[in-house]
Amino acid sequence: MRWCVSIGAVLIAGAMAAGGGAGIAAPNSGSQVPDASDNAAAVDIELILAVDVSYSMDMDELAVQREGYAQAIVSKEFLQALKSLPNGKISVTYFEWAASNDQKIIIPWRVIDGPETADAVASEILKTPIRRASRTSISGAINFAMPLFDEDPYHGARRVIDISGDGPNNNGAPVTGAREAALAKGIVINGLPIMVKEPSYSTMDIDNLDFYYEDCVIGGPGSFVVPIKDRDKFKEAIRSKLLLEVAGRTPERRIVPVAEKEPRVSCLIGEKIWQDRWGR
């Protein structure tokens, strides 16, 4: 079952996941990566943050997006939710994507187990120069993300790809094929469709990008979409999404199940718009 989730509902779920635990978990000592057979190699979730940097995103949006992830990772709510997990830690990698052959890892696999490791990851995200690139290949991002799990020295009960973007797939393989390949590996895909601007022919945006993400991009048990429709709520939405992913649950309130039917928006709409505009 896939879901469209309101920001408020996610914040409620995050608070529930954090429970009544006071304080923040202390980081584990030592930076050496343990052997896979070691208990220390266990994490609660392996999380890939796949972030759109296509030209349809303006520089302000790219900056706010970066800041949103960095602030979410060090937030009190996130760290409390982390503390409530059985192992109290997750592994995370962060990469930026555009065209089908354009992906750049900003943060290789890191473990977050408390405020110190969270601060280190947030600092790495913020210090990397912001870039923009051509085209939008969600399928390329998913295909790039899948083998990254095999490189993670930590092993989690859940594997999640978290995709943010402001437009449909218009480059590379069709997005549904990449999605199905990920689901076949037991990977969950969640989405953060960015809808803060009016759809424009020049940037090839579409109406109802949230429907597109729900029907064509996300998948797997408990998968969800958190749309951003207000620039002022950008950072809040990112924090909400990460809280829900760490909690590993779908809140029971203010959610709308997505029908397992014919997509409400064509999963090839981005390719069609590109073809109509450029003839190739």
PDB file of C-alpha atoms in Angstrom:
ATOM      1  CA  MET A   1       0.000   0.000   0.000  1.00  0.00           C
ATOM      2  CA  ARG A   2       1.237   3.471  -0.888  1.00  0.00           C
ATOM      3  CA  TRP A   3       0.228   6.665   0.866  1.00  0.00           C
ATOM      4  CA  CYS A   4       0.129  10.418   0.482  1.00  0.00           C
ATOM      5  CA  VAL A   5       0.982  11.909   3.865  1.00  0.00           C
ATOM      6  CA  SER A   6       0.382  15.388   5.231  1.00  0.00           C
ATOM      7  CA  ILE A   7       3.231  17.173   7.006  1.00  0.00           C
ATOM      8  CA  GLY A   8       1.192  17.458  10.201  1.00  0.00           C
ATOM      9  CA  ALA A   9       0.509  13.736  10.279  1.00  0.00           C
ATOM     10  CA  VAL A  10       4.194  12.957   9.940  1.00  0.00           C
ATOM     11  CA  LEU A  11       5.097  15.239  12.815  1.00  0.00           C
ATOM     12  CA  ILE A  12       2.545  13.410  14.965  1.00  0.00           C
ATOM     13  CA  ALA A  13       4.071  10.088  13.957  1.00  0.00           C
ATOM     14  CA  GLY A  14       7.560  11.366  14.728  1.00  0.00           C
ATOM     15  CA  ALA A  15       6.504  12.429  18.184  1.00  0.00           C
ATOM     16  CA  MET A  16       4.914   9.016  18.763  1.00  0.00           C
ATOM     17  CA  ALA A  17       8.053   7.254  17.562  1.00  0.00           C
ATOM     18  CA  ALA A  18      10.207   9.341  19.856  1.00  0.00           C
ATOM     19  CA  GLY A  19       7.942   8.328  22.716  1.00  0.00           C
ATOM     20  CA  GLY A  20       8.559   9.718  26.117  1.00  0.00           C
ATOM     21  CA  GLY A  21      12.318   9.264  25.972  1.00  0.00           C
ATOM     22  CA  ALA A  22      14.073  12.254  27.445  1.00  0.00           C
ATOM     23  CA  GLY A  23      17.375  13.562  26.180  1.00  0.00           C
ATOM     24  CA  ILE A  24      19.358  12.563  23.122  1.00  0.00           C
ATOM     25  CA  ALA A  25      21.250   9.366  22.461  1.00  0.00           C
ATOM     26  CA  ALA A  26      24.997   9.606  22.933  1.00  0.00           C
ATOM     27  CA  PRO A  27      27.077   8.661  19.898  1.00  0.00           C
ATOM     28  CA  ASN A  28      28.907   5.364  19.840  1.00  0.00           C
ATOM     29  CA  SER A  29      32.639   5.691  20.268  1.00  0.00           C
ATOM     30  CA  GLY A  30      35.113   4.738  17.596  1.00  0.00           C
ATOM     31  CA  SER A  31      35.061   5.446  13.884  1.00  0.00           C
ATOM     32  CA  GLN A  32      36.372   2.145  12.522  1.00  0.00           C
ATOM     33  CA  VAL A  33      33.896   0.336  10.277  1.00  0.00           C
ATOM     34  CA  PRO A  34      33.111  -3.030  11.900  1.00  0.00           C
ATOM     35  CA  ASP A  35      33.113  -6.368  10.144  1.00  0.00           C
ATOM     36  CA  ALA A  36      29.710  -7.460   8.806  1.00  0.00           C
ATOM     37  CA  SER A  37      29.632 -10.311  11.329  1.00  0.00           C
ATOM     38  CA  ASP A  38      30.014  -7.876  14.241  1.00  0.00           C
ATOM     39  CA  ASN A  39      26.859  -6.828  16.085  1.00  0.00           C
ATOM     40  CA  ALA A  40      28.006  -3.225  15.679  1.00  0.00           C
ATOM     41  CA  ALA A  41      27.344  -3.593  11.927  1.00  0.00           C
ATOM     42  CA  ALA A  42      23.594  -3.685  12.535  1.00  0.00           C
ATOM     43  CA  VAL A  43      21.604  -0.517  11.869  1.00  0.00           C
ATOM     44  CA  ASP A  44      17.861  -0.015  11.898  1.00  0.00           C
ATOM     45  CA  ILE A  45      17.624   1.446   8.410  1.00  0.00           C
ATOM     46  CA  GLU A  46      19.877   1.968   5.405  1.00  0.00           C
ATOM     47  CA  LEU A  47      18.731   5.275   3.931  1.00  0.00           C
ATOM     48  CA  ILE A  48      19.712   6.777   0.586  1.00  0.00           C
ATOM     49  CA  LEU A  49      18.883  10.458   0.110  1.00  0.00           C
ATOM     50  CA  ALA A  50      18.647  11.128  -3.640  1.00  0.00           C
ATOM     51  CA  VAL A  51      18.320  14.858  -4.308  1.00  0.00           C
ATOM     52  CA  ASP A  52      17.357  16.577  -7.580  1.00  0.00           C
ATOM     53  CA  VAL A  53      19.724  19.328  -8.808  1.00  0.00           C
ATOM     54  CA  SER A  54      18.275  19.822 -12.297  1.00  0.00           C
ATOM     55  CA  TYR A  55      18.083  23.313 -13.813  1.00  0.00           C
ATOM     56  CA  SER A  56      14.363  23.527 -13.052  1.00  0.00           C
ATOM     57  CA  MET A  57      15.427  24.015  -9.425  1.00  0.00           C
ATOM     58  CA  ASP A  58      16.548  27.593  -8.793  1.00  0.00           C
ATOM     59  CA  MET A  59      19.566  28.369  -6.619  1.00  0.00           C
ATOM     60  CA  ASP A  60      17.437  29.428  -3.653  1.00  0.00           C
ATOM     61  CA  GLU A  61      15.538  26.132  -3.756  1.00  0.00           C
ATOM     62  CA  LEU A  62      18.766  24.158  -3.954  1.00  0.00           C
ATOM     63  CA  ALA A  63      20.172  26.036  -0.966  1.00  0.00           C
ATOM     64  CA  VAL A  64      16.998  25.582   1.093  1.00  0.00           C
ATOM     65  CA  GLN A  65      16.915  21.899   0.145  1.00  0.00           C
ATOM     66  CA  ARG A  66      20.473  21.398   1.409  1.00  0.00           C
ATOM     67  CA  GLU A  67      19.757  23.341   4.588  1.00  0.00           C
ATOM     68  CA  GLY A  68      16.550  21.380   5.118  1.00  0.00           C
ATOM     69  CA  TYR A  69      18.324  18.025   5.128  1.00  0.00           C
ATOM     70  CA  ALA A  70      21.142  19.298   7.330  1.00  0.00           C
ATOM     71  CA  GLN A  71      18.772  20.841   9.870  1.00  0.00           C
ATOM     72  CA  ALA A  72      16.495  17.793   9.889  1.00  0.00           C
ATOM     73  CA  ILE A  73      19.358  15.431  10.693  1.00  0.00           C
ATOM     74  CA  VAL A  74      20.425  17.437  13.754  1.00  0.00           C
ATOM     75  CA  SER A  75      16.905  18.259  14.959  1.00  0.00           C
ATOM     76  CA  LYS A  76      15.817  17.206  18.428  1.00  0.00           C
ATOM     77  CA  GLU A  77      12.834  15.312  17.001  1.00  0.00           C
ATOM     78  CA  PHE A  78      15.005  13.291  14.621  1.00  0.00           C
ATOM     79  CA  LEU A  79      17.557  12.393  17.287  1.00  0.00           C
ATOM     80  CA  GLN A  80      14.845  11.366  19.738  1.00  0.00           C
ATOM     81  CA  ALA A  81      13.213   9.175  17.087  1.00  0.00           C
ATOM     82  CA  LEU A  82      16.627   7.648  16.403  1.00  0.00           C
ATOM     83  CA  LYS A  83      17.062   6.871  20.088  1.00  0.00           C
ATOM     84  CA  SER A  84      13.768   4.955  20.124  1.00  0.00           C
ATOM     85  CA  LEU A  85      14.991   2.436  17.519  1.00  0.00           C
ATOM     86  CA  PRO A  86      16.216  -1.030  18.588  1.00  0.00           C
ATOM     87  CA  ASN A  87      19.822  -0.303  17.543  1.00  0.00           C
ATOM     88  CA  GLY A  88      19.586   3.461  17.886  1.00  0.00           C
ATOM     89  CA  LYS A  89      21.377   4.144  14.625  1.00  0.00           C
ATOM     90  CA  ILE A  90      20.938   4.362  10.874  1.00  0.00           C
ATOM     91  CA  SER A  91      23.326   4.429   7.937  1.00  0.00           C
ATOM     92  CA  VAL A  92      22.853   7.157   5.353  1.00  0.00           C
ATOM     93  CA  THR A  93      24.328   8.275   2.054  1.00  0.00           C
ATOM     94  CA  TYR A  94      23.410  11.460   0.157  1.00  0.00           C
ATOM     95  CA  PHE A  95      23.781  11.992  -3.575  1.00  0.00           C
ATOM     96  CA  GLU A  96      22.609  14.562  -6.094  1.00  0.00           C
ATOM     97  CA  TRP A  97      21.227  13.648  -9.490  1.00  0.00           C
ATOM     98  CA  ALA A  98      20.050  15.128 -12.788  1.00  0.00           C
ATOM     99  CA  ALA A  99      20.454  13.269 -16.118  1.00  0.00           C
ATOM    100  CA  SER A 100      20.614   9.480 -16.375  1.00  0.00           C
ATOM    101  CA  ASN A 101      24.426   9.528 -16.267  1.00  0.00           C
ATOM    102  CA  ASP A 102      24.781  12.426 -13.820  1.00  0.00           C
ATOM    103  CA  GLN A 103      24.894  11.452 -10.163  1.00  0.00           C
ATOM    104  CA  LYS A 104      27.347  12.760  -7.581  1.00  0.00           C
ATOM    105  CA  ILE A 105      27.793  11.311  -4.107  1.00  0.00           C
ATOM    106  CA  ILE A 106      28.030  14.135  -1.581  1.00  0.00           C
ATOM    107  CA  ILE A 107      28.067  11.969   1.553  1.00  0.00           C
ATOM    108  CA  PRO A 108      29.308   8.373   1.262  1.00  0.00           C
ATOM    109  CA  TRP A 109      27.873   5.890   3.736  1.00  0.00           C
ATOM    110  CA  ARG A 110      27.915   7.281   7.262  1.00  0.00           C
ATOM    111  CA  VAL A 111      26.358   6.057  10.489  1.00  0.00           C
ATOM    112  CA  ILE A 112      24.223   8.446  12.521  1.00  0.00           C
ATOM    113  CA  ASP A 113      23.871   7.292  16.118  1.00  0.00           C
ATOM    114  CA  GLY A 114      23.627  10.549  18.050  1.00  0.00           C
ATOM    115  CA  PRO A 115      24.271  14.300  17.975  1.00  0.00           C
ATOM    116  CA  GLU A 116      27.996  14.159  17.164  1.00  0.00           C
ATOM    117  CA  THR A 117      27.648  11.926  14.110  1.00  0.00           C
ATOM    118  CA  ALA A 118      24.540  13.867  13.033  1.00  0.00           C
ATOM    119  CA  ASP A 119      26.475  17.145  13.249  1.00  0.00           C
ATOM    120  CA  ALA A 120      29.294  15.669  11.167  1.00  0.00           C
ATOM    121  CA  VAL A 121      26.931  14.541   8.394  1.00  0.00           C
ATOM    122  CA  ALA A 122      25.069  17.866   8.407  1.00  0.00           C
ATOM    123  CA  SER A 123      28.345  19.773   8.129  1.00  0.00           C
ATOM    124  CA  GLU A 124      29.433  17.667   5.151  1.00  0.00           C
ATOM    125  CA  ILE A 125      26.148  18.369   3.377  1.00  0.00           C
ATOM    126  CA  LEU A 126      26.439  22.124   3.878  1.00  0.00           C
ATOM    127  CA  LYS A 127      30.095  22.553   2.938  1.00  0.00           C
ATOM    128  CA  THR A 128      29.800  21.058  -0.562  1.00  0.00           C
ATOM    129  CA  PRO A 129      29.346  23.702  -3.296  1.00  0.00           C
ATOM    130  CA  ILE A 130      25.857  23.793  -4.793  1.00  0.00           C
ATOM    131  CA  ARG A 131      25.604  22.730  -8.425  1.00  0.00           C
ATOM    132  CA  ARG A 132      22.944  22.474 -11.134  1.00  0.00           C
ATOM    133  CA  ALA A 133      22.758  20.177 -14.149  1.00  0.00           C
ATOM    134  CA  SER A 134      20.623  19.316 -17.173  1.00  0.00           C
ATOM    135  CA  ARG A 135      17.699  16.895 -17.503  1.00  0.00           C
ATOM    136  CA  THR A 136      15.683  14.909 -14.971  1.00  0.00           C
ATOM    137  CA  SER A 137      16.186  11.165 -14.716  1.00  0.00           C
ATOM    138  CA  ILE A 138      14.427   9.663 -11.722  1.00  0.00           C
ATOM    139  CA  SER A 139      15.058   6.230 -13.229  1.00  0.00           C
ATOM    140  CA  GLY A 140      18.760   7.043 -13.391  1.00  0.00           C
ATOM    141  CA  ALA A 141      18.708   8.034  -9.724  1.00  0.00           C
ATOM    142  CA  ILE A 142      16.996   4.784  -8.707  1.00  0.00           C
ATOM    143  CA  ASN A 143      19.332   2.660 -10.841  1.00  0.00           C
ATOM    144  CA  PHE A 144      22.344   4.469  -9.372  1.00  0.00           C
ATOM    145  CA  ALA A 145      21.030   4.035  -5.833  1.00  0.00           C
ATOM    146  CA  MET A 146      20.330   0.301  -5.885  1.00  0.00           C
ATOM    147  CA  PRO A 147      23.952  -0.975  -5.973  1.00  0.00           C
ATOM    148  CA  LEU A 148      24.945   1.524  -3.284  1.00  0.00           C
ATOM    149  CA  PHE A 149      23.254  -0.723  -0.730  1.00  0.00           C
ATOM    150  CA  ASP A 150      25.759  -3.460  -1.582  1.00  0.00           C
ATOM    151  CA  GLU A 151      28.576  -1.049  -0.705  1.00  0.00           C
ATOM    152  CA  ASP A 152      27.164  -0.183   2.720  1.00  0.00           C
ATOM    153  CA  PRO A 153      29.320  -1.867   5.410  1.00  0.00           C
ATOM    154  CA  TYR A 154      26.336  -1.699   7.754  1.00  0.00           C
ATOM    155  CA  HIS A 155      23.270  -3.890   7.452  1.00  0.00           C
ATOM    156  CA  GLY A 156      19.752  -2.693   8.203  1.00  0.00           C
ATOM    157  CA  ALA A 157      16.368  -4.313   8.564  1.00  0.00           C
ATOM    158  CA  ARG A 158      15.018  -1.794   6.039  1.00  0.00           C
ATOM    159  CA  ARG A 159      16.467  -0.326   2.867  1.00  0.00           C
ATOM    160  CA  VAL A 160      14.940   2.944   1.682  1.00  0.00           C
ATOM    161  CA  ILE A 161      15.568   5.274  -1.261  1.00  0.00           C
ATOM    162  CA  ASP A 162      14.268   8.769  -0.537  1.00  0.00           C
ATOM    163  CA  ILE A 163      13.822  10.762  -3.770  1.00  0.00           C
ATOM    164  CA  SER A 164      13.159  14.495  -3.934  1.00  0.00           C
ATOM    165  CA  GLY A 165      12.497  16.303  -7.202  1.00  0.00           C
ATOM    166  CA  ASP A 166      10.434  18.986  -8.918  1.00  0.00           C
ATOM    167  CA  GLY A 167       9.557  17.290 -12.190  1.00  0.00           C
ATOM    168  CA  PRO A 168       8.822  14.001 -13.948  1.00  0.00           C
ATOM    169  CA  ASN A 169      11.335  11.666 -15.519  1.00  0.00           C
ATOM    170  CA  ASN A 170      12.370  12.993 -18.956  1.00  0.00           C
ATOM    171  CA  ASN A 171      15.673  11.227 -19.566  1.00  0.00           C
ATOM    172  CA  GLY A 172      16.969   7.677 -19.481  1.00  0.00           C
ATOM    173  CA  ALA A 173      14.856   4.573 -18.978  1.00  0.00           C
ATOM    174  CA  PRO A 174      11.172   4.777 -17.992  1.00  0.00           C
ATOM    175  CA  VAL A 175      10.810   5.334 -14.265  1.00  0.00           C
ATOM    176  CA  THR A 176       8.429   2.425 -13.677  1.00  0.00           C
ATOM    177  CA  GLY A 177      10.990  -0.154 -14.805  1.00  0.00           C
ATOM    178  CA  ALA A 178      13.572   1.187 -12.367  1.00  0.00           C
ATOM    179  CA  ARG A 179      10.973   1.251  -9.604  1.00  0.00           C
ATOM    180  CA  GLU A 180       9.992  -2.377 -10.191  1.00  0.00           C
ATOM    181  CA  ALA A 181      13.643  -3.456 -10.166  1.00  0.00           C
ATOM    182  CA  ALA A 182      14.117  -1.787  -6.782  1.00  0.00           C
ATOM    183  CA  LEU A 183      10.944  -3.301  -5.339  1.00  0.00           C
ATOM    184  CA  ALA A 184      12.083  -6.753  -6.489  1.00  0.00           C
ATOM    185  CA  LYS A 185      15.145  -6.295  -4.263  1.00  0.00           C
ATOM    186  CA  GLY A 186      12.991  -5.445  -1.245  1.00  0.00           C
ATOM    187  CA  ILE A 187      13.857  -1.745  -1.417  1.00  0.00           C
ATOM    188  CA  VAL A 188      11.246   0.858  -0.438  1.00  0.00           C
ATOM    189  CA  ILE A 189      11.052   4.129  -2.387  1.00  0.00           C
ATOM    190  CA  ASN A 190       9.594   7.271  -0.793  1.00  0.00           C
ATOM    191  CA  GLY A 191       9.106  10.640  -2.467  1.00  0.00           C
ATOM    192  CA  LEU A 192       9.300  14.362  -1.817  1.00  0.00           C
ATOM    193  CA  PRO A 193       7.723  16.076  -4.854  1.00  0.00           C
ATOM    194  CA  ILE A 194       8.594  19.776  -4.869  1.00  0.00           C
ATOM    195  CA  MET A 195       5.654  21.860  -6.085  1.00  0.00           C
ATOM    196  CA  VAL A 196       6.448  25.384  -4.916  1.00  0.00           C
ATOM    197  CA  LYS A 197       6.229  27.013  -8.369  1.00  0.00           C
ATOM    198  CA  GLU A 198       3.485  27.200 -10.961  1.00  0.00           C
ATOM    199  CA  PRO A 199       4.011  24.601 -13.707  1.00  0.00           C
ATOM    200  CA  SER A 200       5.967  26.155 -16.567  1.00  0.00           C
ATOM    201  CA  TYR A 201       6.557  25.048 -20.152  1.00  0.00           C
ATOM    202  CA  SER A 202      10.106  26.393 -19.974  1.00  0.00           C
ATOM    203  CA  THR A 203      11.026  24.105 -17.071  1.00  0.00           C
ATOM    204  CA  MET A 204       8.720  21.273 -18.199  1.00  0.00           C
ATOM    205  CA  ASP A 205       6.960  21.074 -14.835  1.00  0.00           C
ATOM    206  CA  ILE A 206       3.598  19.331 -14.591  1.00  0.00           C
ATOM    207  CA  ASP A 207       0.399  19.701 -12.631  1.00  0.00           C
ATOM    208  CA  ASN A 208      -0.211  17.078  -9.945  1.00  0.00           C
ATOM    209  CA  LEU A 209       3.422  16.083  -9.528  1.00  0.00           C
ATOM    210  CA  ASP A 210       2.383  14.478  -6.242  1.00  0.00           C
ATOM    211  CA  PHE A 211       0.047  12.123  -8.149  1.00  0.00           C
ATOM    212  CA  TYR A 212       2.905  11.290 -10.523  1.00  0.00           C
ATOM    213  CA  TYR A 213       5.184  10.416  -7.610  1.00  0.00           C
ATOM    214  CA  GLU A 214       2.466   8.380  -5.910  1.00  0.00           C
ATOM    215  CA  ASP A 215       1.557   6.372  -9.014  1.00  0.00           C
ATOM    216  CA  CYS A 216       4.863   6.148 -10.893  1.00  0.00           C
ATOM    217  CA  VAL A 217       7.796   6.603  -8.499  1.00  0.00           C
ATOM    218  CA  ILE A 218       7.227   5.349  -4.957  1.00  0.00           C
ATOM    219  CA  GLY A 219       6.622   1.758  -3.933  1.00  0.00           C
ATOM    220  CA  GLY A 220       7.137  -0.924  -1.333  1.00  0.00           C
ATOM    221  CA  PRO A 221       5.575  -1.580   2.088  1.00  0.00           C
ATOM    222  CA  GLY A 222       4.586   1.657   3.813  1.00  0.00           C
ATOM    223  CA  SER A 223       5.921   3.859   1.010  1.00  0.00           C
ATOM    224  CA  PHE A 224       4.707   7.446   1.060  1.00  0.00           C
ATOM    225  CA  VAL A 225       4.855  10.892  -0.505  1.00  0.00           C
ATOM    226  CA  VAL A 226       5.218  14.203   1.348  1.00  0.00           C
ATOM    227  CA  PRO A 227       4.501  16.992  -1.167  1.00  0.00           C
ATOM    228  CA  ILE A 228       6.013  20.456  -0.734  1.00  0.00           C
ATOM    229  CA  LYS A 229       3.541  23.049  -2.001  1.00  0.00           C
ATOM    230  CA  ASP A 230       4.736  26.044   0.010  1.00  0.00           C
ATOM    231  CA  ARG A 231       8.307  27.349  -0.162  1.00  0.00           C
ATOM    232  CA  ASP A 232       8.084  28.358   3.501  1.00  0.00           C
ATOM    233  CA  LYS A 233       7.324  24.725   4.445  1.00  0.00           C
ATOM    234  CA  PHE A 234      10.302  23.294   2.548  1.00  0.00           C
ATOM    235  CA  LYS A 235      12.470  22.543   5.575  1.00  0.00           C
ATOM    236  CA  GLU A 236       9.531  21.371   7.664  1.00  0.00           C
ATOM    237  CA  ALA A 237       8.533  18.874   4.971  1.00  0.00           C
ATOM    238  CA  ILE A 238      12.043  17.420   4.777  1.00  0.00           C
ATOM    239  CA  ARG A 239      12.156  17.022   8.550  1.00  0.00           C
ATOM    240  CA  SER A 240       8.710  15.423   8.530  1.00  0.00           C
ATOM    241  CA  LYS A 241       9.727  12.922   5.866  1.00  0.00           C
ATOM    242  CA  LEU A 242      12.899  11.882   7.675  1.00  0.00           C
ATOM    243  CA  LEU A 243      10.973  11.440  10.924  1.00  0.00           C
ATOM    244  CA  LEU A 244       8.545   9.090   9.241  1.00  0.00           C
ATOM    245  CA  GLU A 245      11.336   7.113   7.586  1.00  0.00           C
ATOM    246  CA  VAL A 246      13.178   6.662  10.860  1.00  0.00           C
ATOM    247  CA  ALA A 247       9.948   5.690  12.606  1.00  0.00           C
ATOM    248  CA  GLY A 248       9.281   3.082   9.921  1.00  0.00           C
ATOM    249  CA  ARG A 249       5.559   3.615  10.185  1.00  0.00           C
ATOM    250  CA  THR A 250       2.675   5.279   8.398  1.00  0.00           C
ATOM    251  CA  PRO A 251       0.629   7.549  10.667  1.00  0.00           C
ATOM    252  CA  GLU A 252      -3.007   6.606  11.063  1.00  0.00           C
ATOM    253  CA  ARG A 253      -4.359  10.131  10.805  1.00  0.00           C
ATOM    254  CA  ARG A 254      -4.897  12.410   7.829  1.00  0.00           C
ATOM    255  CA  ILE A 255      -3.647   9.990   5.213  1.00  0.00           C
ATOM    256  CA  VAL A 256      -5.167   9.074   1.873  1.00  0.00           C
ATOM    257  CA  PRO A 257      -4.497   5.636   0.360  1.00  0.00           C
ATOM    258  CA  VAL A 258      -3.369   5.699  -3.252  1.00  0.00           C
ATOM    259  CA  ALA A 259      -5.495   3.448  -5.447  1.00  0.00           C
ATOM    260  CA  GLU A 260      -3.650   0.536  -7.024  1.00  0.00           C
ATOM    261  CA  LYS A 261      -5.141   1.367 -10.419  1.00  0.00           C
ATOM    262  CA  GLU A 262      -4.210   2.976 -13.697  1.00  0.00           C
ATOM    263  CA  PRO A 263      -1.914   5.972 -13.009  1.00  0.00           C
ATOM    264  CA  ARG A 264      -3.772   9.267 -12.718  1.00  0.00           C
ATOM    265  CA  VAL A 265      -0.861  10.933 -14.512  1.00  0.00           C
ATOM    266  CA  SER A 266       0.929   9.169 -17.372  1.00  0.00           C
ATOM    267  CA  CYS A 267       4.219   7.715 -16.175  1.00  0.00           C
ATOM    268  CA  LEU A 268       5.715   8.794 -19.526  1.00  0.00           C
ATOM    269  CA  ILE A 269       4.477  12.393 -19.354  1.00  0.00           C
ATOM    270  CA  GLY A 270       7.975  13.824 -18.901  1.00  0.00           C
ATOM    271  CA  GLU A 271       9.318  11.972 -21.917  1.00  0.00           C
ATOM    272  CA  LYS A 272       6.315  13.121 -23.974  1.00  0.00           C
ATOM    273  CA  ILE A 273       6.786  16.770 -23.001  1.00  0.00           C
ATOM    274  CA  TRP A 274      10.470  16.566 -23.934  1.00  0.00           C
ATOM    275  CA  GLN A 275       9.651  14.904 -27.258  1.00  0.00           C
ATOM    276  CA  ASP A 276       6.976  17.491 -28.079  1.00  0.00           C
ATOM    277  CA  ARG A 277       9.330  20.349 -27.271  1.00  0.00           C
ATOM    278  CA  TRP A 278      12.610  19.125 -28.722  1.00  0.00           C
ATOM    279  CA  GLY A 279      11.523  16.410 -31.159  1.00  0.00           C
ATOM    280  CA  ARG A 280      13.971  13.883 -29.744  1.00  0.00           C
TER     281      ARG A 280
END
